[in-house]
Amino acid sequence: GSRQATRVMTITFLAWSYVSMQVCCGPQCCTLFTQDAICTLNTLQTNASALEQVRRERGNPQLQLQAMKGFLERAGLTVEELDHLNIIHVTGTKGKGSTCAFTEHILRSYGFRTGFYSSPHLVQVRERIRINGQPIRKELFTKYFWQVYGRLDETKAHGGTMPAYFRFLTILAFHVFLQEKVDLAVIEVGIGGAYDCTNIIRRPWVCGISSLGIDHTQILGDTIEKIAWQKGGIFKTGVPAFTVKQPTSPMAVLEERAKDIRCPLWVCPELEEYQVGCGPLHLGLAGQHQRSNASLALQLSHAWLQRRCLPGGISQHVTGVPPAACFKPSPIMIKGLADTEWPGRTQMLRHGTVTYFLDGAHTTRSMQACIQWFKDTAAQHERNAAGPVARVLLFNATGERDSAAMLKLLVSCHFDFAVFCPNITEAIASCNADQQNFNVSVENMLTRCLDNERSWRLHNHMGDNPSTQLLIQDSLPLVLENKSDTLVFPCILSALQWITQGRDAVLAGPVKTVIPVKPSVTAKAAPIREAAAIHVLVTGSLHLVGGVLKHIDPSSNK
């Protein structure tokens, strides 16, 4: 309402003053201005009712790209300028972010100045826009944010609107990369491909498609063939494209799309097929599923380097989808793959006797890969433990994801406890604007957690327990108490504190609010307190993983 509008106008005035002065009075001042920018950014989040309207209006999705072009021009940019970013454009259902991370690290290792745009962020929104592998600095984020926001706000006068959250960040990323004069930009698609707002790009240098699966069905379609058609929409005439091996039917769709668009398409070889004389390639990202992502990254970086060094580009074929060349990776490529880091994906953090296994898997296929990684890695650590190890699952899923199917797969990990919570970092008021989500109500988030808990009980043959009650203390639901091994907490911090039982010093520090629970709930944790070590798998949602990292990894908050 008018109060929100007044707040935005006040923030705009203060921030423009900051930008015009081009000075910062110190870290605290910089952080304050950055938080104001993020609070204003959050006003662009689409609420749930507006999201429904967007879904209903998807009958003419081409209008979305036209709207994006209009927003871009209002922000003072043109699609022609984007041609100078030497873009690598990547889509897929599973592994596109990891592929981008491998690709960016390889090319940065060659000495190129890289830009990298990805989503979602884990802890801070600045993670989405990276320069040379690092999130853009706070002062630069604030400066460029208000430049773009101001131009868009000034041009609303004649019935114009502001772009939604992801569209705005995409425009901001393009602006940052142009201003910072990167040698190349690795751009990860948001959702789909054909009508994603990143697809305003006209002339990327090379395109890639990682593993395909079922996700975002309300937007992309309910079959893998429909999804493949959307993903193939990033193909461009004459621009080389690479894909990992896909099932027969989606591969046929990609081949047809490439033929229609006249885009040369190749299939990446297995990682073992590359001509490496120093033994198997070592990857910085754990998990067998990362091998296909690494192969795709090798092809993307190789094609980009060929265009950079050989302006004629790579030779093009006429028909079919032939295998890509199994070239010999350079020492720089080999080291780039080995040194790649991508938080929240098959990541392990050890805090004394507590070991966290973090993976943002949110589809059944990605969950299968996560489970295999967890079983293999946890088993190695358990063999070296001084005694019994307690296994705990911390799970949440959002949107239209099939939670029941993922939980059914997770049963095979034989957890001692399953804990559920919404993607709310803390139950108390917080100034952490980076992780605020206005697209779903707290009531809906807690209801989803209760549904997940019920599904877990049914999969474990515990039966349903309709008599469970949310315990209330000081008007705050603190924990759902059951007579078995499942619990639902109102926020991530309360869940982590119960799981670790004071054994993680980071969570027990003086700056952390200890959220009280009933004695009966504390008593349930006796097996955890008595165990020699605790293994915690955090999965189901990248937003959940990000909320956990905010609490257990202080460096992620800098």
mmCIF file of N, CA, C and O in Angstrom, residues 477-510:
data_model
loop_
_atom_site.group_PDB
_atom_site.id
_atom_site.type_symbol
_atom_site.label_atom_id
_atom_site.label_comp_id
_atom_site.label_asym_id
_atom_site.label_seq_id
_atom_site.Cartn_x
_atom_site.Cartn_y
_atom_site.Cartn_z
ATOM 1 N N PRO A 477 4.400 -22.094 17.477
ATOM 2 C CA PRO A 477 4.455 -23.559 17.387
ATOM 3 C C PRO A 477 5.906 -24.005 17.370
ATOM 4 O O PRO A 477 6.657 -23.649 16.480
ATOM 5 N N LEU A 478 6.295 -24.776 18.357
ATOM 6 C CA LEU A 478 7.712 -25.097 18.498
ATOM 7 C C LEU A 478 8.083 -26.435 17.898
ATOM 8 O O LEU A 478 9.128 -26.564 17.290
ATOM 9 N N VAL A 479 7.288 -27.436 18.110
ATOM 10 C CA VAL A 479 7.664 -28.741 17.563
ATOM 11 C C VAL A 479 6.445 -29.642 17.545
ATOM 12 O O VAL A 479 5.587 -29.590 18.427
ATOM 13 N N LEU A 480 6.369 -30.472 16.525
ATOM 14 C CA LEU A 480 5.323 -31.480 16.470
ATOM 15 C C LEU A 480 5.851 -32.721 17.173
ATOM 16 O O LEU A 480 6.897 -33.246 16.811
ATOM 17 N N GLU A 481 5.140 -33.166 18.192
ATOM 18 C CA GLU A 481 5.628 -34.297 18.984
ATOM 19 C C GLU A 481 4.906 -35.573 18.564
ATOM 20 O O GLU A 481 3.688 -35.640 18.546
ATOM 21 N N ASN A 482 5.670 -36.574 18.204
ATOM 22 C CA ASN A 482 5.131 -37.889 17.887
ATOM 23 C C ASN A 482 5.701 -38.907 18.852
ATOM 24 O O ASN A 482 6.628 -38.616 19.600
ATOM 25 N N LYS A 483 5.160 -40.099 18.816
ATOM 26 C CA LYS A 483 5.668 -41.171 19.674
ATOM 27 C C LYS A 483 6.634 -42.064 18.911
ATOM 28 O O LYS A 483 6.875 -43.179 19.278
ATOM 29 N N SER A 484 7.194 -41.525 17.810
ATOM 30 C CA SER A 484 8.123 -42.320 17.027
ATOM 31 C C SER A 484 9.359 -41.472 16.737
ATOM 32 O O SER A 484 9.736 -40.625 17.529
ATOM 33 N N ASP A 485 9.970 -41.689 15.566
ATOM 34 C CA ASP A 485 11.253 -41.058 15.287
ATOM 35 C C ASP A 485 11.137 -39.939 14.268
ATOM 36 O O ASP A 485 12.044 -39.708 13.493
ATOM 37 N N THR A 486 10.014 -39.253 14.229
ATOM 38 C CA THR A 486 9.869 -38.120 13.325
ATOM 39 C C THR A 486 9.456 -36.886 14.109
ATOM 40 O O THR A 486 8.695 -36.965 15.069
ATOM 41 N N LEU A 487 9.974 -35.732 13.700
ATOM 42 C CA LEU A 487 9.631 -34.476 14.351
ATOM 43 C C LEU A 487 9.513 -33.384 13.299
ATOM 44 O O LEU A 487 10.223 -33.405 12.283
ATOM 45 N N VAL A 488 8.642 -32.409 13.568
ATOM 46 C CA VAL A 488 8.495 -31.242 12.704
ATOM 47 C C VAL A 488 8.783 -30.000 13.532
ATOM 48 O O VAL A 488 8.173 -29.800 14.588
ATOM 49 N N PHE A 489 9.716 -29.190 13.074
ATOM 50 C CA PHE A 489 10.097 -27.969 13.765
ATOM 51 C C PHE A 489 9.663 -26.752 12.950
ATOM 52 O O PHE A 489 9.513 -26.842 11.730
ATOM 53 N N PRO A 490 9.502 -25.610 13.609
ATOM 54 C CA PRO A 490 8.999 -24.434 12.903
ATOM 55 C C PRO A 490 10.042 -23.676 12.095
ATOM 56 O O PRO A 490 9.705 -22.806 11.301
ATOM 57 N N CYS A 491 11.323 -23.968 12.329
ATOM 58 C CA CYS A 491 12.364 -23.260 11.581
ATOM 59 C C CYS A 491 13.622 -24.122 11.528
ATOM 60 O O CYS A 491 13.756 -25.126 12.242
ATOM 61 N N ILE A 492 14.554 -23.704 10.698
ATOM 62 C CA ILE A 492 15.780 -24.477 10.486
ATOM 63 C C ILE A 492 16.654 -24.482 11.734
ATOM 64 O O ILE A 492 17.221 -25.517 12.112
ATOM 65 N N LEU A 493 16.773 -23.332 12.402
ATOM 66 C CA LEU A 493 17.634 -23.264 13.588
ATOM 67 C C LEU A 493 17.153 -24.204 14.688
ATOM 68 O O LEU A 493 17.954 -24.933 15.290
ATOM 69 N N SER A 494 15.846 -24.223 14.954
ATOM 70 C CA SER A 494 15.341 -25.110 16.014
ATOM 71 C C SER A 494 15.567 -26.572 15.651
ATOM 72 O O SER A 494 15.892 -27.392 16.514
ATOM 73 N N ALA A 495 15.427 -26.912 14.372
ATOM 74 C CA ALA A 495 15.677 -28.288 13.934
ATOM 75 C C ALA A 495 17.140 -28.669 14.130
ATOM 76 O O ALA A 495 17.463 -29.742 14.649
ATOM 77 N N LEU A 496 18.046 -27.776 13.727
ATOM 78 C CA LEU A 496 19.478 -28.059 13.852
ATOM 79 C C LEU A 496 19.897 -28.174 15.309
ATOM 80 O O LEU A 496 20.717 -29.033 15.666
ATOM 81 N N GLN A 497 19.355 -27.325 16.169
ATOM 82 C CA GLN A 497 19.719 -27.386 17.581
ATOM 83 C C GLN A 497 19.261 -28.694 18.215
ATOM 84 O O GLN A 497 19.973 -29.270 19.045
ATOM 85 N N TRP A 498 18.097 -29.182 17.827
ATOM 86 C CA TRP A 498 17.646 -30.468 18.367
ATOM 87 C C TRP A 498 18.505 -31.605 17.824
ATOM 88 O O TRP A 498 18.907 -32.514 18.562
ATOM 89 N N ILE A 499 18.799 -31.568 16.535
ATOM 90 C CA ILE A 499 19.568 -32.651 15.912
ATOM 91 C C ILE A 499 20.966 -32.761 16.516
ATOM 92 O O ILE A 499 21.466 -33.866 16.774
ATOM 93 N N THR A 500 21.607 -31.629 16.749
ATOM 94 C CA THR A 500 23.009 -31.661 17.191
ATOM 95 C C THR A 500 23.164 -31.736 18.706
ATOM 96 O O THR A 500 24.250 -32.075 19.202
ATOM 97 N N GLN A 501 22.128 -31.403 19.461
ATOM 98 C CA GLN A 501 22.156 -31.564 20.925
ATOM 99 C C GLN A 501 23.382 -30.934 21.587
ATOM 100 O O GLN A 501 24.035 -31.533 22.446
ATOM 101 N N GLY A 502 23.709 -29.724 21.123
ATOM 102 C CA GLY A 502 24.815 -28.988 21.729
ATOM 103 C C GLY A 502 26.188 -29.449 21.307
ATOM 104 O O GLY A 502 27.199 -28.951 21.848
ATOM 105 N N ARG A 503 26.264 -30.374 20.348
ATOM 106 C CA ARG A 503 27.571 -30.927 19.968
ATOM 107 C C ARG A 503 28.218 -30.174 18.809
ATOM 108 O O ARG A 503 29.325 -30.522 18.394
ATOM 109 N N ASP A 504 27.530 -29.176 18.266
ATOM 110 C CA ASP A 504 28.120 -28.313 17.248
ATOM 111 C C ASP A 504 28.292 -26.933 17.875
ATOM 112 O O ASP A 504 27.326 -26.225 18.147
ATOM 113 N N ALA A 505 29.552 -26.550 18.117
ATOM 114 C CA ALA A 505 29.842 -25.295 18.811
ATOM 115 C C ALA A 505 29.299 -24.087 18.051
ATOM 116 O O ALA A 505 28.942 -23.071 18.660
ATOM 117 N N VAL A 506 29.230 -24.169 16.725
ATOM 118 C CA VAL A 506 28.742 -23.043 15.928
ATOM 119 C C VAL A 506 27.274 -22.754 16.248
ATOM 120 O O VAL A 506 26.848 -21.592 16.300
ATOM 121 N N LEU A 507 26.500 -23.797 16.483
ATOM 122 C CA LEU A 507 25.075 -23.627 16.782
ATOM 123 C C LEU A 507 24.821 -23.311 18.247
ATOM 124 O O LEU A 507 23.716 -22.889 18.606
ATOM 125 N N ALA A 508 25.807 -23.539 19.084
ATOM 126 C CA ALA A 508 25.634 -23.312 20.521
ATOM 127 C C ALA A 508 26.265 -22.015 20.975
ATOM 128 O O ALA A 508 26.357 -21.748 22.168
ATOM 129 N N GLY A 509 26.719 -21.196 20.023
ATOM 130 C CA GLY A 509 27.404 -19.952 20.366
ATOM 131 C C GLY A 509 26.468 -18.935 20.996
ATOM 132 O O GLY A 509 25.244 -19.050 20.934
ATOM 133 N N PRO A 510 27.043 -17.897 21.582
ATOM 134 C CA PRO A 510 26.239 -16.886 22.295
ATOM 135 C C PRO A 510 25.315 -16.082 21.390
ATOM 136 O O PRO A 510 24.323 -15.526 21.855
#
